[in-house]
PDB file of C-alpha atoms in Angstrom:
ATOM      1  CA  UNK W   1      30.107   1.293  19.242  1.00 79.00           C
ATOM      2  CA  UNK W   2      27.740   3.850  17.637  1.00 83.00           C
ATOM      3  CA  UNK W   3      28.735   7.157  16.392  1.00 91.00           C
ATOM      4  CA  UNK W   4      26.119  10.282  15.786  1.00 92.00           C
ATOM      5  CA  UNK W   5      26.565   9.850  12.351  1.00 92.00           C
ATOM      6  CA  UNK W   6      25.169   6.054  12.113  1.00 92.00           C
ATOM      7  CA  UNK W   7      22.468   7.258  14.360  1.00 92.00           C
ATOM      8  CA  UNK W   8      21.782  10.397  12.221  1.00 94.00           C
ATOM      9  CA  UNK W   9      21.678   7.695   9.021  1.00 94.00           C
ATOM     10  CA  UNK W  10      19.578   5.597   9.928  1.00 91.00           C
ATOM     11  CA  UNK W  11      16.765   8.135  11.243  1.00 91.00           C
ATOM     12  CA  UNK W  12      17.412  10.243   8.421  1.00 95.00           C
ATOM     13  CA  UNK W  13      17.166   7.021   5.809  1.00 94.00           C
ATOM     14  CA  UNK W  14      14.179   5.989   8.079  1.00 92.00           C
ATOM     15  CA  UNK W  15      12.351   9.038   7.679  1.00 93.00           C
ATOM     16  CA  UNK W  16      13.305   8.875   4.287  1.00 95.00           C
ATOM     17  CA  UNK W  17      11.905   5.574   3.226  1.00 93.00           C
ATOM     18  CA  UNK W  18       8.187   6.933   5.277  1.00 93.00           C
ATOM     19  CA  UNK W  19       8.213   9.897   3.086  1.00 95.00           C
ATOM     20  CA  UNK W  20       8.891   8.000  -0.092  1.00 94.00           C
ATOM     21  CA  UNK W  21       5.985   5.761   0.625  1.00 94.00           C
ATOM     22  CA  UNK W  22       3.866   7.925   1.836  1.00 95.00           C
ATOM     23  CA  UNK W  23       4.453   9.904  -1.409  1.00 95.00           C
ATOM     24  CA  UNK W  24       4.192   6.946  -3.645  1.00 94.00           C
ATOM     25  CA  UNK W  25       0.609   5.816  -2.122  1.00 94.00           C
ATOM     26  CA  UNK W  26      -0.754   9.561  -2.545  1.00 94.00           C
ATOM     27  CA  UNK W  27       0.841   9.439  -6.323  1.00 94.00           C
ATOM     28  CA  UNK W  28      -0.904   5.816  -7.190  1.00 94.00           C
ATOM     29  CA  UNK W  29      -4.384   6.985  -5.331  1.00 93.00           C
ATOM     30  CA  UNK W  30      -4.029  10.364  -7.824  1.00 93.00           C
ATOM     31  CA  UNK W  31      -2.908   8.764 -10.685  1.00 94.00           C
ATOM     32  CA  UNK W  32      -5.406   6.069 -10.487  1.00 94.00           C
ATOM     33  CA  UNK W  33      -8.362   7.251  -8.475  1.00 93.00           C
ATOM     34  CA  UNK W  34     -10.729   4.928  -9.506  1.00 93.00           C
ATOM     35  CA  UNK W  35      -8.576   1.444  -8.993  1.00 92.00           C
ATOM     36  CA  UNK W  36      -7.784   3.082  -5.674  1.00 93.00           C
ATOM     37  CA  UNK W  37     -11.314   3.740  -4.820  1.00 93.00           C
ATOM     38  CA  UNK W  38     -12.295   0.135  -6.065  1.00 94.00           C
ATOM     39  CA  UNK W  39      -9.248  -1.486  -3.785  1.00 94.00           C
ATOM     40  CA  UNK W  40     -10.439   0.576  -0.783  1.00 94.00           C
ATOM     41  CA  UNK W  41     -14.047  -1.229  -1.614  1.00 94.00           C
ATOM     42  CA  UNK W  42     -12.493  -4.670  -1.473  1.00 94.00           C
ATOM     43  CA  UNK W  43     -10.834  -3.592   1.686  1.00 94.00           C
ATOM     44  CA  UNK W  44     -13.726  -2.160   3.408  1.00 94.00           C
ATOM     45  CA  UNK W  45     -16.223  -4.610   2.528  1.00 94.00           C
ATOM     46  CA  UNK W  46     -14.158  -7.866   2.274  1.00 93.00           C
ATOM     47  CA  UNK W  47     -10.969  -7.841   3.947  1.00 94.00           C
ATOM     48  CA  UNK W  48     -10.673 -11.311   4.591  1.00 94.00           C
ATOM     49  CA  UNK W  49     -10.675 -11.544   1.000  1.00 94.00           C
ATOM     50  CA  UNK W  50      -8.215  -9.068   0.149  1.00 94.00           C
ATOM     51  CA  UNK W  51      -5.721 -10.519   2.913  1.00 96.00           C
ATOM     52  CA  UNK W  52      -6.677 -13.636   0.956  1.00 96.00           C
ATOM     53  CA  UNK W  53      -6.136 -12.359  -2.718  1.00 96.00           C
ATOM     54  CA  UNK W  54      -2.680 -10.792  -1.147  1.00 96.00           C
ATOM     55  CA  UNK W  55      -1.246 -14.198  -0.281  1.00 97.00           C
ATOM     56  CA  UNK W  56      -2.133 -15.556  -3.202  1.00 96.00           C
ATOM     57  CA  UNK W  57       0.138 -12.534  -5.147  1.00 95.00           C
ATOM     58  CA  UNK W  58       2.875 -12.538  -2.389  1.00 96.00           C
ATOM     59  CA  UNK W  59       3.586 -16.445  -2.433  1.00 96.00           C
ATOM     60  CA  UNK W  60       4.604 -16.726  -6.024  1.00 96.00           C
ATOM     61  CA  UNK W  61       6.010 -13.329  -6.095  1.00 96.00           C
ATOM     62  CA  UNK W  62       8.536 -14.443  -3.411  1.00 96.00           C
ATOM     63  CA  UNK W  63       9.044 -17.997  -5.283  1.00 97.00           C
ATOM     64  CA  UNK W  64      10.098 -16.218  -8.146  1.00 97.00           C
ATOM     65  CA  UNK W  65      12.029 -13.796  -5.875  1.00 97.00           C
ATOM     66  CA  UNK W  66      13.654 -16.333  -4.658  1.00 97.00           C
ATOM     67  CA  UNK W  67      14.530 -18.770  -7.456  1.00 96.00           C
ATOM     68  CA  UNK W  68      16.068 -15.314  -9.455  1.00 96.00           C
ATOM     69  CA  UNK W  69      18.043 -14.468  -6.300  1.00 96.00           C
ATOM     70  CA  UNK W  70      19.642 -17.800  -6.118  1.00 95.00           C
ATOM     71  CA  UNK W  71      20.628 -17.957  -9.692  1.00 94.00           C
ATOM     72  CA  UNK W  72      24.896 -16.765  -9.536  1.00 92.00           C
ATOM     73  CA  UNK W  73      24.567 -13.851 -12.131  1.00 93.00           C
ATOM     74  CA  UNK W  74      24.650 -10.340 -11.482  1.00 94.00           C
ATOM     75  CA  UNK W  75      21.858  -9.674 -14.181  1.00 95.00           C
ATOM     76  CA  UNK W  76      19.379 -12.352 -12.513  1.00 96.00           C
ATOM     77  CA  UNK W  77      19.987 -11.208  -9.066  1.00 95.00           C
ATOM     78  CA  UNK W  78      19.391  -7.521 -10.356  1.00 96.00           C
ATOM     79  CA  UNK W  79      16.487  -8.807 -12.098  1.00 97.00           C
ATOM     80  CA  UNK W  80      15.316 -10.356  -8.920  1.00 96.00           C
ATOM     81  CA  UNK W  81      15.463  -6.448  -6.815  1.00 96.00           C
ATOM     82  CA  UNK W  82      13.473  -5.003  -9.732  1.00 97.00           C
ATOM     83  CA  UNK W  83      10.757  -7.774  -9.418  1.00 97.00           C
ATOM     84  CA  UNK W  84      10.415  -7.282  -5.621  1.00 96.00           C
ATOM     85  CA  UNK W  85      10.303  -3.048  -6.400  1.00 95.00           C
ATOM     86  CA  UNK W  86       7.923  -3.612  -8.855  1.00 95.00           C
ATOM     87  CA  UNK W  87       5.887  -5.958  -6.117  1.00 95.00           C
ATOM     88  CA  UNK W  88       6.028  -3.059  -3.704  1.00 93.00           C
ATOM     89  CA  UNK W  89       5.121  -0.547  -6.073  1.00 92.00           C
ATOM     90  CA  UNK W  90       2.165  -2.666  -7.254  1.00 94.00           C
ATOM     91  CA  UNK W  91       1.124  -3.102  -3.222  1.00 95.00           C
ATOM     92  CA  UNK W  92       1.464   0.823  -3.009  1.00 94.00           C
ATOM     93  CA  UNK W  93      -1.785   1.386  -5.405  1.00 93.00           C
ATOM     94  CA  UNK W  94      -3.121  -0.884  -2.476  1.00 94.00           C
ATOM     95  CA  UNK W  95      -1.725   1.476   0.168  1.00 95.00           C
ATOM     96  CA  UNK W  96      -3.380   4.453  -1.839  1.00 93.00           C
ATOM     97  CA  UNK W  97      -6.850   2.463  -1.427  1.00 93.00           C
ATOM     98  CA  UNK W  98      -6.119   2.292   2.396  1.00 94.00           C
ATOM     99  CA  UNK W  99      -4.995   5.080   2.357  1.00 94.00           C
ATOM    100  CA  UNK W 100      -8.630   6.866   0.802  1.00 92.00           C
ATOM    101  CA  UNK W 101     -10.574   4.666   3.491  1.00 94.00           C
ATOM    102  CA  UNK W 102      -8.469   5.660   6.207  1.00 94.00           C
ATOM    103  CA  UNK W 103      -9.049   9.460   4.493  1.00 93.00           C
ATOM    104  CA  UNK W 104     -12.684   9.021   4.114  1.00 92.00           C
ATOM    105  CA  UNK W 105     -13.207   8.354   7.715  1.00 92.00           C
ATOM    106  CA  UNK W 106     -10.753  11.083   8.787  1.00 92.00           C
ATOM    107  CA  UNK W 107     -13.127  13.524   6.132  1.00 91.00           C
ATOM    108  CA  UNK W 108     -16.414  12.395   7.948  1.00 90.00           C
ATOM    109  CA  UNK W 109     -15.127  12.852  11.102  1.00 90.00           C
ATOM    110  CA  UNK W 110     -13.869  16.277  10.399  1.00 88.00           C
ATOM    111  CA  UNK W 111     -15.581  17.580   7.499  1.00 88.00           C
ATOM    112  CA  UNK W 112     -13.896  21.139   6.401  1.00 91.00           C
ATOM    113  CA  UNK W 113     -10.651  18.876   5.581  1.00 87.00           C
ATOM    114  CA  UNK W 114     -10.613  19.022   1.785  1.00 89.00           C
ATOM    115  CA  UNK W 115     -10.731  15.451  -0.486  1.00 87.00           C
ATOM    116  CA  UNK W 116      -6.648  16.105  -0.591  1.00 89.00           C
ATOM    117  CA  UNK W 117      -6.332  17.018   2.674  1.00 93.00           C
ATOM    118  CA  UNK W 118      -7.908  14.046   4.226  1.00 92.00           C
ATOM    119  CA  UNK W 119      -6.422  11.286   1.774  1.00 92.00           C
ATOM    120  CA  UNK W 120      -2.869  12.573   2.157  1.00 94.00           C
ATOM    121  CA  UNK W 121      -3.061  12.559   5.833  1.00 94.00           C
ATOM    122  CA  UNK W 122      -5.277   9.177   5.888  1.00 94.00           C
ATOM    123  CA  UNK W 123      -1.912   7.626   4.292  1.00 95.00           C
ATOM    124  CA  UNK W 124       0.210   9.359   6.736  1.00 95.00           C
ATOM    125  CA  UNK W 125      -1.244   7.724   9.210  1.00 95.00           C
ATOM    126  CA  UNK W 126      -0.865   4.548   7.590  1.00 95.00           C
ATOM    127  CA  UNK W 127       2.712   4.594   7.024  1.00 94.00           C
ATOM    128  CA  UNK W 128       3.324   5.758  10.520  1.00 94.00           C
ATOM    129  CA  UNK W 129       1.606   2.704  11.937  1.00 94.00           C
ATOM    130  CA  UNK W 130       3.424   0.393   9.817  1.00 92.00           C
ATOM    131  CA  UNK W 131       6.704   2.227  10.255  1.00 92.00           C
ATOM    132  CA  UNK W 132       6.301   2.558  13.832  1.00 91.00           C
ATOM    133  CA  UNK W 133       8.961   0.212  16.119  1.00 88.00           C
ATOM    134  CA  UNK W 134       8.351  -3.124  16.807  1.00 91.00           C
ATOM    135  CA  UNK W 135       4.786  -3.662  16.490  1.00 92.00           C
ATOM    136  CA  UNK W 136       4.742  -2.008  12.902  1.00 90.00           C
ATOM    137  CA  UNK W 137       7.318  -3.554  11.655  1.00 88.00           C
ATOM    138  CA  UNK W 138       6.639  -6.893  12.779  1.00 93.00           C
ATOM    139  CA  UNK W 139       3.323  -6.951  12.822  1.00 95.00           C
ATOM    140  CA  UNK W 140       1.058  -3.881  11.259  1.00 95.00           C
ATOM    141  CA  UNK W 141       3.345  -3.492   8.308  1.00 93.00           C
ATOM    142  CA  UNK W 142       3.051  -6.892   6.601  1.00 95.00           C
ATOM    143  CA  UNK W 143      -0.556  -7.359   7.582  1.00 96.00           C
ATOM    144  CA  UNK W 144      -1.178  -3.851   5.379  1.00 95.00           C
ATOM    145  CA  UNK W 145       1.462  -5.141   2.694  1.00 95.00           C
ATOM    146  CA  UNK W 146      -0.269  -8.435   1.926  1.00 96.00           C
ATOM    147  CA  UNK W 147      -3.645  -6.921   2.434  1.00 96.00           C
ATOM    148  CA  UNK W 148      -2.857  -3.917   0.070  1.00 95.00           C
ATOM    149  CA  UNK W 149      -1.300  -6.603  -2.687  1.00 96.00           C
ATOM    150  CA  UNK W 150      -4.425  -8.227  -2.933  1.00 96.00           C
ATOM    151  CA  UNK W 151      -6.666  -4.910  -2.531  1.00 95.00           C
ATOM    152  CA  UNK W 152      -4.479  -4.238  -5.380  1.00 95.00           C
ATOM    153  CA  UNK W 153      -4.908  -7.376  -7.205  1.00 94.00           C
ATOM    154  CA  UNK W 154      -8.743  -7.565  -6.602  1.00 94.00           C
ATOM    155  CA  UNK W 155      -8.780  -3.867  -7.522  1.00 93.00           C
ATOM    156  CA  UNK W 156      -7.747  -4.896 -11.280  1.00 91.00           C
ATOM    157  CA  UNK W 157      -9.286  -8.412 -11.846  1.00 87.00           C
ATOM    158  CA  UNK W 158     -11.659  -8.398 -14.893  1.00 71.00           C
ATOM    159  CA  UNK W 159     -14.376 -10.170 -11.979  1.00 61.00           C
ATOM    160  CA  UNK W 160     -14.355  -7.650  -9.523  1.00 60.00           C
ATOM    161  CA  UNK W 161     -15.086  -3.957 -12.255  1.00 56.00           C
ATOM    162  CA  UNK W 162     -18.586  -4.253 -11.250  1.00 53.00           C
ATOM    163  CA  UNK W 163     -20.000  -0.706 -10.532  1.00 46.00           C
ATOM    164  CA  UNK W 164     -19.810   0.673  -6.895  1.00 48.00           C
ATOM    165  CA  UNK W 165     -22.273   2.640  -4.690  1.00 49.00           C
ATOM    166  CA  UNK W 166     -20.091   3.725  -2.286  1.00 54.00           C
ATOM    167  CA  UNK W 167     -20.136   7.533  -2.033  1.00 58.00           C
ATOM    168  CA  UNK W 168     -16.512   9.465  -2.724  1.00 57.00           C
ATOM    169  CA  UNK W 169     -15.717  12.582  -2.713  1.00 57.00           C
ATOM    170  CA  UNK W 170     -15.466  14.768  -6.000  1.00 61.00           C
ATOM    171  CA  UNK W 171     -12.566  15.528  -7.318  1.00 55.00           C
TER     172      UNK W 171
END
């Protein structure tokens, strides 16, 4: 049996963990607009790629996940949660390159929304796809969490600085 208050918790720490990534994938894409700007290039042009590159992270991230988790101390199993944080943080620069696409298309189709405007609701929309029930969760939200890992990872790779054309906005 259910009472209002474990309903009220878990839409409140639902709504909660949407807001904190939203926030987190508007702070990497303004912290680091040009890594986000080159992730949403891998993602646009590539994306079988970036899905790709995103395994390739994700697989030995969970291994060593995994192999810390098992280990019977407090410290590695601690060590293990700040490892898979620090994964999810990564994939939210990622996010923030989704994110500007999703922006960037919102901006052309409606052009007096400002750069800020249309980025920050761009990854609003994001995290409501992936946080919506079901389908987002079991589907749409680990398709964008390996695909923004290796947007990410493609993002910062020495091979991949080359110089874009694609047009931005100005900050």
């Amino acid at each position: 049996m259910f009472t209002i208050g474990d309903i009220l918790a878990t839409v409140a720490i639902a709504f909660g963990s949407g807001l904190v990534i939203w926030a987190l994938g508007l702070t990497m894409t303004l912290l680091f607009p040009e890594t986000a700007r080159r992730a949403a290039q891998h993602i646009e042009r590539r994306p079988g790629k970036s899905f790709l590159w995103g395994v390739m992270a994700l697989v030995p991230l969970l291994v060593l996940i995994i192999v810390l988790a098992a280990i019977p101390s407090p410290i590695t199993r601690a060590l293990a949660a700040v490892v898979a944080c620090g994964g999810l943080v990564f994939a939210t620069l990622g996010l923030g390159g989704l994110g500007w696409l999703v922006g960037d298309r919102m901006h052309s189709a409606a052009p007096e929304l400002g750069w800020l405007q249309a980025r920050s609701k761009g990854l609003a929309v994001v995290t409501i796809v992936g946080m919506a029930p079901v389908v987002g969760w079991f589907f749409t939200a680990p398709i964008m969490l390996i695909l923004s890992l290796g947007a990410a990872t493609r993002a910062l790779s020495r091979a991949d600085r080359e110089e874009a054309t694609w047009p931005t906005a100005q900050v």
